[in-house]
Amino acid sequence: MTGRIFTSDHHVYDLPELLAWNVTHTGTVPCDSYSVTFVYQPDMAPVLRLAAGFAAIQDGATVLRGIVDEYTVELGCGGLTASVSGRGYAARLLDNESRPVTYQDATLAEIVRRHVTPYGISCREIADVRAGSVYTVAAGVSQWKALEGFCRTYGGFSPRFARDGGLIAAPERGGGTYLAIGDGDPVLSCTLREDHYGVLTEALVIDKTRNVSYSVKNRDMIDNGGQCRRVIYTPGQSTWAAMRYTGEYQIEKSRQDEKLVTVTLPGSFLAFPGDCVALELGRMGLSGAFRVAEAENVFSARNGATATLTLKERG
């Protein structure tokens, strides 16, 4: 893998051969993140001071694009080395707060134009979504929350970032990489975790202005004896559709981490968030289709390359 630095004065610099790296893809929040280590040379000092952007290149393709949060130079038993670390482009929206604003019949394209593009982020796809009601962005809310709240409430999906840093403000349609993992594959480790803590049985959405409410229930969890209700207050003039989406979103969000499978394999960049993985691990009783939620790729000269995939059941 090659590490490439983009400086604030618009120069491009390819780093020396990487001694180690850790690249994690989520596509959403928490952000994609990375850390790379390489041999330090004195002429790198001005480049590292001006480092603003980073790209990871594998086999000629960009596998991550992000911002530079910090660099370090260290003299130790391994000699003189430097490290650069940072986050994906979602960080630009998380790090900036929105002014309080109220929209009437806003479109997703307008939300992207007001809350995304001013931060140097290009949008590869924008779904045709319109609020049809008042949408309020409260004071102190990040630009990411302004965007995500609109997408979830009126579109029923979460926005995400492609590996090259482009925003995709549209539902997932599948069609990504399909990876099959079975008992005959070189699985280095695999963990199954089921956690019911915090999974909602009911989301009660209340519009205080109109004094109306809408209840969304998680029947599966109720049938299993769960009892966990949340009350969510929405801005005034919320439509029934918006209230329903809000309730469904809260329940779905609480269920996201209910069942997680983490599997580690040799290699790098085997799959990315949104890709489908077919598991057939008879020894663990795991069988079915899963979605990659997070992919961590680690390399060191001592241990080689490994890819750890965090999987969630496909809905």
Coordinates of N, CA and C in Angstrom, one line a residue, residues 71-305:
Y71 N 0.6 14.2 13.1 CA 1.8 13.4 12.7 C 2.7 13.4 13.9
T72 N 3.6 12.4 14.0 CA 4.6 12.3 15.0 C 5.9 11.8 14.4
V73 N 7.0 12.3 15.0 CA 8.3 11.8 14.7 C 8.9 11.2 15.9
E74 N 9.4 10.0 15.8 CA 9.9 9.3 17.0 C 11.3 8.7 16.7
L75 N 12.2 8.8 17.7 CA 13.5 8.2 17.7 C 13.5 7.1 18.8
G76 N 13.6 5.8 18.3 CA 13.5 4.7 19.3 C 14.4 3.6 18.8
C77 N 14.2 2.4 19.4 CA 15.0 1.2 19.1 C 14.8 0.8 17.6
G78 N 13.8 1.2 17.0 CA 13.6 0.9 15.6 C 14.1 2.0 14.6
G79 N 14.9 3.0 15.2 CA 15.4 4.0 14.4 C 14.5 5.3 14.4
L80 N 14.7 6.1 13.4 CA 13.9 7.3 13.3 C 12.7 7.1 12.4
T81 N 11.5 7.2 12.9 CA 10.3 6.9 12.2 C 9.3 8.0 12.4
A82 N 8.3 8.1 11.5 CA 7.3 9.1 11.5 C 5.9 8.4 11.3
S83 N 4.9 8.9 11.9 CA 3.5 8.4 11.7 C 2.6 9.5 11.4
V84 N 1.6 9.2 10.5 CA 0.6 10.1 10.2 C -0.8 9.4 10.4
S85 N -1.7 10.1 11.1 CA -3.0 9.5 11.4 C -4.1 10.5 11.1
G86 N -5.3 10.0 10.9 CA -6.4 10.9 10.7 C -7.7 10.1 10.5
R87 N -8.7 10.8 10.0 CA -10.1 10.3 9.8 C -10.6 10.5 8.4
G88 N -11.7 9.8 8.1 CA -12.3 10.0 6.8 C -13.0 11.3 6.7
Y89 N -13.6 11.6 5.5 CA -14.2 12.9 5.3 C -15.4 13.2 6.1
A90 N -16.0 12.1 6.7 CA -17.1 12.4 7.6 C -16.7 13.3 8.7
A91 N -15.4 13.3 9.1 CA -14.9 14.2 10.1 C -15.1 15.7 9.8
R92 N -15.1 16.1 8.5 CA -15.3 17.5 8.2 C -16.7 17.9 8.6
L93 N -17.7 17.0 8.5 CA -19.1 17.4 8.9 C -19.3 17.2 10.4
L94 N -18.6 16.3 11.1 CA -18.7 16.2 12.5 C -18.0 17.3 13.2
D95 N -16.9 17.9 12.7 CA -16.2 18.9 13.3 C -16.8 20.3 13.2
N96 N -17.8 20.4 12.4 CA -18.4 21.8 12.2 C -19.8 21.8 12.6
E97 N -20.2 22.8 13.4 CA -21.6 22.9 13.8 C -22.4 23.7 12.8
S98 N -23.7 23.4 12.8 CA -24.6 24.2 11.9 C -25.2 25.3 12.7
R99 N -25.5 26.4 12.0 CA -26.4 27.4 12.6 C -27.8 26.8 12.8
P100 N -28.6 27.3 13.8 CA -30.0 26.9 13.8 C -30.7 27.3 12.6
V101 N -31.5 26.4 12.0 CA -32.2 26.8 10.8 C -33.5 26.0 10.7
T102 N -34.5 26.5 10.2 CA -35.8 25.8 9.9 C -36.1 25.8 8.4
Y103 N -36.3 24.6 7.9 CA -36.7 24.5 6.5 C -38.1 24.2 6.3
Q104 N -38.7 24.7 5.3 CA -40.1 24.3 4.9 C -40.0 23.6 3.6
D105 N -40.5 22.3 3.5 CA -40.5 21.5 2.3 C -39.1 21.4 1.7
A106 N -38.1 21.2 2.5 CA -36.7 21.1 2.0 C -36.5 19.8 1.2
T107 N -35.6 19.9 0.3 CA -35.2 18.7 -0.5 C -33.8 18.2 0.1
L108 N -33.5 17.0 -0.2 CA -32.2 16.5 0.2 C -31.1 17.2 -0.5
A109 N -31.3 17.6 -1.8 CA -30.3 18.3 -2.5 C -30.0 19.7 -1.9
E110 N -31.0 20.3 -1.3 CA -30.8 21.6 -0.6 C -30.0 21.4 0.7
I111 N -30.3 20.3 1.4 CA -29.6 20.0 2.6 C -28.1 19.8 2.3
V112 N -27.9 19.0 1.3 CA -26.5 18.8 0.9 C -25.8 20.1 0.5
R113 N -26.5 20.9 -0.3 CA -25.9 22.2 -0.7 C -25.6 23.1 0.5
R114 N -26.4 23.1 1.5 CA -26.2 24.0 2.6 C -25.3 23.4 3.7
H115 N -25.3 22.1 3.9 CA -24.6 21.5 5.0 C -23.4 20.6 4.7
V116 N -23.2 20.3 3.4 CA -22.1 19.4 3.0 C -21.1 20.1 2.0
T117 N -21.5 20.6 0.9 CA -20.6 21.0 -0.1 C -19.7 22.2 0.3
P118 N -20.2 23.1 1.3 CA -19.2 24.1 1.7 C -18.0 23.6 2.4
Y119 N -17.9 22.3 2.7 CA -16.8 21.8 3.4 C -15.9 20.9 2.5
G120 N -16.0 21.2 1.2 CA -15.1 20.6 0.2 C -15.4 19.1 -0.1
I121 N -16.6 18.7 0.2 CA -17.0 17.3 0.0 C -17.9 17.2 -1.3
S122 N -17.5 16.3 -2.2 CA -18.4 16.1 -3.4 C -19.4 15.0 -3.1
C123 N -20.5 15.2 -3.7 CA -21.6 14.2 -3.5 C -21.8 13.4 -4.8
R124 N -21.6 12.1 -4.7 CA -21.7 11.2 -5.9 C -23.1 10.9 -6.2
E125 N -24.0 10.8 -5.2 CA -25.4 10.5 -5.5 C -26.3 11.1 -4.4
I126 N -27.4 11.7 -4.9 CA -28.4 12.3 -4.0 C -29.7 11.8 -4.3
A127 N -30.4 11.2 -3.4 CA -31.7 10.6 -3.6 C -32.7 11.7 -3.7
D128 N -33.8 11.4 -4.4 CA -34.9 12.4 -4.6 C -35.8 12.3 -3.4
V129 N -35.4 13.1 -2.3 CA -36.2 13.0 -1.1 C -36.6 14.5 -0.7
R130 N -37.8 14.6 -0.3 CA -38.4 15.9 0.1 C -39.1 15.8 1.4
A131 N -38.9 16.8 2.3 CA -39.4 16.7 3.6 C -41.0 16.7 3.6
G132 N -41.6 17.6 2.9 CA -43.0 17.7 2.9 C -43.6 18.3 4.2
S133 N -42.7 18.8 5.1 CA -43.1 19.4 6.3 C -41.9 20.3 6.8
V134 N -42.0 20.8 8.0 CA -40.9 21.6 8.6 C -39.8 20.7 9.1
Y135 N -38.6 21.0 8.7 CA -37.4 20.3 9.2 C -36.5 21.3 9.9
T136 N -36.2 21.1 11.2 CA -35.5 22.0 12.0 C -34.1 21.4 12.4
V137 N -33.1 22.2 12.2 CA -31.8 21.9 12.7 C -31.5 22.8 13.9
A138 N -31.3 22.2 15.0 CA -31.2 22.9 16.3 C -29.8 23.5 16.4
A139 N -29.7 24.4 17.3 CA -28.4 25.0 17.6 C -27.4 24.0 18.2
G140 N -26.2 24.0 17.8 CA -25.2 23.1 18.4 C -25.1 21.8 17.7
V141 N -26.0 21.5 16.7 CA -26.0 20.3 16.0 C -24.9 20.3 14.9
S142 N -24.2 19.2 14.7 CA -23.1 19.1 13.7 C -23.7 19.1 12.3
Q143 N -22.9 19.4 11.3 CA -23.4 19.3 10.0 C -23.7 17.9 9.6
W144 N -23.0 16.9 10.2 CA -23.3 15.5 9.9 C -24.7 15.2 10.5
K145 N -25.1 15.6 11.7 CA -26.4 15.4 12.2 C -27.5 16.0 11.4
A146 N -27.2 17.2 10.9 CA -28.2 17.9 10.1 C -28.5 17.1 8.8
L147 N -27.5 16.5 8.2 CA -27.6 15.7 7.0 C -28.3 14.3 7.4
E148 N -27.7 13.7 8.4 CA -28.2 12.3 8.7 C -29.6 12.3 9.2
G149 N -30.0 13.4 10.0 CA -31.3 13.5 10.5 C -32.4 13.6 9.4
F150 N -32.0 14.4 8.4 CA -32.9 14.5 7.2 C -33.1 13.2 6.5
C151 N -31.9 12.6 6.2 CA -31.9 11.3 5.4 C -32.7 10.2 6.2
R152 N -32.5 10.1 7.5 CA -33.2 9.0 8.2 C -34.7 9.3 8.4
T153 N -35.0 10.6 8.6 CA -36.4 10.9 8.9 C -37.3 10.8 7.6
Y154 N -36.8 11.4 6.5 CA -37.6 11.5 5.3 C -37.3 10.5 4.2
G155 N -36.1 9.9 4.4 CA -35.7 8.9 3.4 C -35.6 7.5 3.9
G156 N -35.4 7.3 5.2 CA -35.3 6.0 5.8 C -34.0 5.3 5.6
F157 N -32.9 6.1 5.4 CA -31.6 5.6 5.2 C -30.6 6.5 5.8
S158 N -29.3 5.9 5.9 CA -28.2 6.7 6.5 C -27.3 7.1 5.3
P159 N -26.8 8.3 5.3 CA -25.8 8.7 4.3 C -24.5 8.0 4.6
R160 N -23.6 7.9 3.6 CA -22.3 7.2 3.8 C -21.3 7.7 2.9
F161 N -20.1 7.4 3.1 CA -19.0 7.9 2.3 C -18.3 6.7 1.5
A162 N -18.0 7.0 0.3 CA -17.3 6.0 -0.5 C -15.8 6.0 -0.1
R163 N -15.1 5.1 -0.6 CA -13.7 5.0 -0.3 C -12.8 6.2 -0.8
D164 N -13.3 6.8 -1.8 CA -12.6 7.9 -2.4 C -13.0 9.3 -1.7
G165 N -13.8 9.2 -0.7 CA -14.2 10.4 0.0 C -15.5 11.0 -0.5
G166 N -16.1 10.5 -1.5 CA -17.4 11.1 -2.0 C -18.5 10.7 -1.2
L167 N -19.5 11.6 -1.0 CA -20.7 11.3 -0.2 C -21.7 10.6 -1.1
I168 N -22.4 9.6 -0.5 CA -23.5 8.9 -1.1 C -24.7 9.1 -0.3
A169 N -25.6 10.1 -0.7 CA -26.8 10.4 0.1 C -28.0 9.7 -0.6
A170 N -27.9 8.4 -0.5 CA -29.0 7.5 -1.1 C -28.9 6.2 -0.5
P171 N -30.0 5.4 -0.6 CA -30.1 4.1 0.1 C -29.1 3.1 -0.6
E172 N -28.6 2.1 0.2 CA -27.8 1.1 -0.4 C -28.6 0.2 -1.3
R173 N -28.0 -0.2 -2.4 CA -28.7 -1.0 -3.4 C -28.0 -2.3 -3.6
G174 N -27.0 -2.6 -2.8 CA -26.3 -3.9 -3.0 C -25.4 -3.8 -4.2
G175 N -25.0 -4.9 -4.7 CA -24.1 -5.0 -5.9 C -22.7 -4.8 -5.6
G176 N -22.3 -4.8 -4.3 CA -20.9 -4.7 -4.0 C -20.2 -6.0 -4.0
T177 N -19.1 -6.1 -3.3 CA -18.3 -7.3 -3.3 C -19.1 -8.4 -2.6
Y178 N -19.0 -9.6 -3.0 CA -19.6 -10.8 -2.4 C -18.5 -11.7 -1.9
L179 N -18.4 -11.9 -0.6 CA -17.3 -12.7 -0.1 C -17.9 -13.9 0.7
A180 N -17.4 -15.1 0.3 CA -17.9 -16.3 1.0 C -16.8 -16.8 2.0
I181 N -17.2 -17.1 3.2 CA -16.2 -17.5 4.2 C -16.8 -18.9 4.8
G182 N -16.0 -19.9 4.6 CA -16.4 -21.2 5.1 C -15.4 -21.9 6.0
D183 N -15.7 -23.1 6.4 CA -14.8 -23.9 7.3 C -13.5 -24.2 6.6
G184 N -13.4 -24.2 5.3 CA -12.2 -24.5 4.7 C -11.3 -23.3 4.5
D185 N -11.7 -22.1 4.8 CA -10.9 -20.9 4.7 C -10.0 -20.6 5.9
P186 N -8.9 -19.9 5.7 CA -7.9 -19.7 6.7 C -8.4 -18.6 7.7
V187 N -9.4 -18.9 8.5 CA -10.0 -18.0 9.5 C -9.0 -17.9 10.7
L188 N -8.5 -16.8 11.0 CA -7.6 -16.6 12.1 C -8.3 -16.5 13.4
S189 N -9.5 -15.9 13.4 CA -10.3 -15.8 14.6 C -11.7 -15.5 14.2
C190 N -12.7 -15.8 15.1 CA -14.1 -15.5 14.8 C -14.8 -15.4 16.1
T191 N -15.6 -14.3 16.3 CA -16.3 -14.1 17.5 C -17.8 -13.8 17.2
L192 N -18.7 -14.4 17.9 CA -20.1 -14.2 17.8 C -20.5 -13.5 19.1
R193 N -21.2 -12.4 19.0 CA -21.8 -11.7 20.2 C -23.2 -11.4 20.0
E194 N -24.1 -11.7 21.0 CA -25.5 -11.3 21.0 C -25.7 -10.5 22.3
D195 N -26.2 -9.3 22.1 CA -26.4 -8.4 23.3 C -27.7 -7.7 23.2
H196 N -28.6 -8.0 24.1 CA -29.9 -7.4 24.1 C -30.1 -6.2 24.9
Y197 N -29.0 -5.8 25.6 CA -29.0 -4.6 26.4 C -29.3 -3.3 25.5
G198 N -30.2 -2.5 25.8 CA -30.5 -1.3 25.1 C -31.4 -1.5 23.9
V199 N -31.8 -2.7 23.5 CA -32.6 -2.9 22.4 C -34.1 -2.5 22.8
L200 N -34.6 -1.5 22.0 CA -35.9 -1.0 22.4 C -37.1 -1.9 22.0
T201 N -38.0 -1.9 22.9 CA -39.3 -2.6 22.6 C -40.3 -1.6 22.1
E202 N -40.2 -0.3 22.4 CA -41.1 0.7 21.9 C -40.5 2.0 21.8
A203 N -40.8 2.7 20.7 CA -40.4 4.1 20.6 C -41.7 4.9 20.5
L204 N -41.9 5.8 21.5 CA -43.1 6.6 21.5 C -42.7 8.0 21.1
V205 N -43.1 8.4 19.9 CA -42.7 9.7 19.3 C -43.9 10.7 19.6
I206 N -43.5 11.9 20.1 CA -44.5 12.8 20.5 C -44.2 14.2 19.9
D207 N -45.2 14.7 19.3 CA -45.2 16.1 18.7 C -45.9 17.0 19.7
K208 N -45.1 17.7 20.5 CA -45.7 18.5 21.6 C -46.5 19.7 21.1
T209 N -46.2 20.2 19.9 CA -46.9 21.4 19.4 C -48.3 21.0 19.1
R210 N -48.5 19.8 18.4 CA -49.8 19.4 18.0 C -50.5 18.5 19.0
N211 N -49.7 18.1 20.1 CA -50.2 17.2 21.1 C -50.7 15.8 20.5
V212 N -49.8 15.3 19.6 CA -50.2 13.9 19.1 C -48.9 13.0 19.3
S213 N -49.2 11.7 19.2 CA -48.1 10.8 19.4 C -48.3 9.6 18.5
Y214 N -47.2 8.9 18.3 CA -47.2 7.7 17.4 C -46.2 6.7 18.0
S215 N -46.7 5.5 18.2 CA -45.9 4.4 18.9 C -45.5 3.4 17.8
V216 N -44.2 3.1 17.9 CA -43.6 2.0 17.0 C -43.1 1.0 18.0
K217 N -43.5 -0.3 17.7 CA -43.1 -1.4 18.7 C -42.2 -2.4 18.0
N218 N -41.3 -3.0 18.7 CA -40.4 -4.0 18.3 C -41.0 -5.3 18.8
R219 N -41.8 -6.0 17.9 CA -42.6 -7.1 18.3 C -41.7 -8.3 18.7
D220 N -40.6 -8.5 18.0 CA -39.7 -9.6 18.3 C -39.1 -9.5 19.7
M221 N -38.7 -8.3 20.1 CA -38.1 -8.2 21.4 C -39.2 -8.3 22.5
I222 N -40.4 -7.8 22.2 CA -41.5 -7.9 23.1 C -41.8 -9.4 23.4
D223 N -41.9 -10.2 22.3 CA -42.2 -11.6 22.4 C -41.1 -12.3 23.2
N224 N -39.9 -11.8 23.2 CA -38.8 -12.4 24.0 C -38.7 -11.9 25.4
G225 N -39.7 -11.1 25.8 CA -39.8 -10.7 27.2 C -39.1 -9.4 27.5
G226 N -38.7 -8.6 26.5 CA -37.9 -7.4 26.7 C -38.9 -6.3 27.1
Q227 N -38.4 -5.3 27.8 CA -39.1 -4.1 28.2 C -38.2 -2.9 28.2
C228 N -38.2 -2.1 27.2 CA -37.3 -1.0 27.1 C -38.0 0.1 26.1
R229 N -38.5 1.1 26.7 CA -39.2 2.1 25.9 C -38.5 3.4 26.0
R230 N -38.5 4.2 24.8 CA -37.9 5.5 24.8 C -39.0 6.4 24.3
V231 N -39.0 7.7 24.8 CA -39.9 8.7 24.4 C -39.1 9.8 23.6
I232 N -39.5 10.0 22.4 CA -38.8 11.0 21.5 C -39.7 12.1 21.2
Y233 N -39.2 13.4 21.5 CA -40.0 14.6 21.1 C -39.5 15.1 19.8
T234 N -40.4 15.4 18.9 CA -40.0 15.9 17.6 C -40.4 17.4 17.5
P235 N -39.7 18.1 16.5 CA -40.1 19.5 16.3 C -41.6 19.6 15.9
G236 N -42.1 20.8 16.1 CA -43.5 21.0 15.7 C -43.8 20.8 14.3
Q237 N -45.1 20.5 14.0 CA -45.6 20.3 12.6 C -45.0 19.1 12.0
S238 N -44.6 18.1 12.8 CA -44.1 16.9 12.2 C -45.2 16.1 11.6
T239 N -45.0 15.5 10.4 CA -46.0 14.7 9.7 C -46.0 13.3 10.3
W240 N -47.1 12.6 10.1 CA -47.2 11.2 10.6 C -46.0 10.4 10.0
A241 N -45.7 10.6 8.7 CA -44.6 9.8 8.1 C -43.3 10.1 8.8
A242 N -43.1 11.4 9.1 CA -41.8 11.7 9.7 C -41.7 11.1 11.1
M243 N -42.8 11.1 11.8 CA -42.9 10.6 13.2 C -42.7 9.1 13.1
R244 N -43.2 8.4 12.1 CA -43.1 7.0 12.0 C -41.6 6.6 11.7
Y245 N -41.0 7.4 10.8 CA -39.6 7.1 10.4 C -38.7 7.3 11.6
T246 N -39.1 8.4 12.4 CA -38.2 8.6 13.6 C -38.3 7.4 14.6
G247 N -39.5 6.9 14.8 CA -39.7 5.8 15.7 C -39.0 4.5 15.2
E248 N -39.2 4.3 13.9 CA -38.6 3.1 13.3 C -37.1 3.2 13.3
Y249 N -36.6 4.4 13.1 CA -35.1 4.6 13.1 C -34.6 4.4 14.5
Q250 N -35.2 4.8 15.6 CA -34.7 4.6 16.9 C -34.7 3.1 17.3
I251 N -35.7 2.4 16.9 CA -35.7 0.9 17.1 C -34.6 0.2 16.3
E252 N -34.5 0.6 15.0 CA -33.6 -0.1 14.2 C -32.1 0.2 14.7
K253 N -31.9 1.5 15.1 CA -30.6 1.8 15.6 C -30.3 1.0 16.9
S254 N -31.2 0.8 17.7 CA -31.0 0.1 19.0 C -30.7 -1.4 18.7
R255 N -31.2 -1.9 17.5 CA -31.0 -3.3 17.2 C -29.7 -3.5 16.4
Q256 N -29.0 -2.5 16.0 CA -27.9 -2.6 15.1 C -26.8 -3.5 15.6
D257 N -26.5 -3.4 16.9 CA -25.4 -4.1 17.5 C -25.9 -5.3 18.3
E258 N -27.2 -5.7 18.1 CA -27.7 -6.9 18.8 C -27.0 -8.2 18.5
K259 N -26.6 -8.4 17.3 CA -25.9 -9.6 16.9 C -24.7 -9.2 16.0
L260 N -23.5 -9.4 16.5 CA -22.3 -9.1 15.8 C -21.4 -10.3 15.6
V261 N -20.8 -10.4 14.4 CA -19.8 -11.4 14.1 C -18.6 -10.7 13.7
T262 N -17.5 -11.0 14.4 CA -16.2 -10.4 14.0 C -15.3 -11.6 13.5
V263 N -14.8 -11.5 12.3 CA -13.9 -12.5 11.7 C -12.7 -11.9 11.2
T264 N -11.5 -12.6 11.4 CA -10.2 -12.1 11.0 C -9.6 -13.1 10.0
L265 N -9.1 -12.6 8.9 CA -8.6 -13.4 7.8 C -7.2 -12.8 7.4
P266 N -6.3 -13.6 6.9 CA -5.1 -13.0 6.3 C -5.4 -12.2 5.0
G267 N -4.6 -11.1 4.8 CA -4.9 -10.3 3.6 C -5.3 -8.9 4.0
S268 N -5.5 -8.1 3.0 CA -5.9 -6.7 3.2 C -7.0 -6.3 2.2
F269 N -7.9 -5.5 2.7 CA -9.0 -4.9 1.9 C -9.8 -6.0 1.1
L270 N -10.2 -7.0 1.9 CA -10.9 -8.1 1.3 C -12.4 -7.7 1.1
A271 N -12.9 -6.8 1.9 CA -14.3 -6.3 1.7 C -14.4 -4.9 2.4
F272 N -15.5 -4.2 2.1 CA -15.7 -2.9 2.6 C -17.1 -2.8 3.1
P273 N -17.4 -1.7 3.9 CA -18.8 -1.6 4.4 C -19.8 -1.6 3.3
G274 N -20.9 -2.3 3.6 CA -22.0 -2.5 2.6 C -21.8 -3.8 1.8
D275 N -20.7 -4.4 1.7 CA -20.5 -5.6 1.0 C -21.2 -6.8 1.7
C276 N -21.5 -7.8 1.0 CA -22.2 -9.0 1.5 C -21.2 -10.1 1.8
V277 N -21.4 -10.7 2.9 CA -20.5 -11.9 3.3 C -21.4 -13.1 3.6
A278 N -21.2 -14.2 2.9 CA -21.9 -15.4 3.2 C -21.1 -16.3 4.1
L279 N -21.6 -16.5 5.3 CA -20.8 -17.3 6.3 C -21.4 -18.7 6.4
E280 N -20.5 -19.7 6.4 CA -20.8 -21.1 6.6 C -19.8 -21.7 7.5
L281 N -19.9 -21.3 8.8 CA -18.9 -21.8 9.8 C -19.6 -22.8 10.7
G282 N -19.6 -24.1 10.3 CA -20.4 -25.1 11.0 C -20.0 -25.3 12.4
R283 N -18.7 -25.1 12.7 CA -18.2 -25.3 14.1 C -18.8 -24.3 15.1
M284 N -19.2 -23.1 14.6 CA -19.7 -22.1 15.4 C -21.2 -22.0 15.3
G285 N -21.8 -22.8 14.4 CA -23.2 -22.7 14.1 C -23.6 -21.4 13.4
L286 N -22.7 -20.9 12.6 CA -23.0 -19.7 11.9 C -23.2 -20.0 10.4
S287 N -24.4 -19.5 10.0 CA -24.7 -19.7 8.6 C -25.7 -18.6 8.2
G288 N -25.4 -18.0 7.0 CA -26.3 -17.0 6.5 C -25.6 -15.8 5.9
A289 N -26.4 -14.8 5.5 CA -25.9 -13.6 4.8 C -25.7 -12.5 5.8
F290 N -24.6 -11.9 5.7 CA -24.3 -10.8 6.6 C -23.8 -9.5 5.8
R291 N -23.9 -8.4 6.4 CA -23.4 -7.1 5.8 C -22.2 -6.7 6.5
V292 N -21.2 -6.2 5.8 CA -20.0 -5.7 6.4 C -20.3 -4.3 7.0
A293 N -20.2 -4.2 8.3 CA -20.4 -2.9 8.9 C -19.1 -2.1 9.1
E294 N -18.0 -2.9 9.3 CA -16.7 -2.2 9.5 C -15.6 -3.2 9.1
A295 N -14.6 -2.6 8.5 CA -13.4 -3.4 8.0 C -12.1 -2.8 8.5
E296 N -11.4 -3.5 9.3 CA -10.1 -3.0 9.8 C -9.0 -3.8 9.1
N297 N -8.0 -3.1 8.5 CA -6.9 -3.7 7.8 C -5.6 -3.3 8.4
V298 N -4.9 -4.3 8.9 CA -3.6 -4.0 9.7 C -2.5 -4.7 9.0
F299 N -1.3 -4.0 8.9 CA -0.1 -4.6 8.4 C 1.1 -4.2 9.3
S300 N 2.0 -5.1 9.5 CA 3.3 -4.9 10.1 C 4.3 -5.9 9.5
A301 N 5.5 -5.5 9.5 CA 6.5 -6.4 8.9 C 6.6 -7.7 9.7
R302 N 6.3 -7.6 11.0 CA 6.4 -8.8 11.8 C 5.3 -9.8 11.7
N303 N 4.1 -9.2 11.6 CA 2.9 -10.1 11.5 C 2.2 -10.2 10.2
G304 N 2.7 -9.4 9.2 CA 2.0 -9.5 7.9 C 0.7 -8.7 7.9
A305 N -0.2 -9.0 6.9 CA -1.4 -8.3 6.8 C -2.6 -9.1 7.2

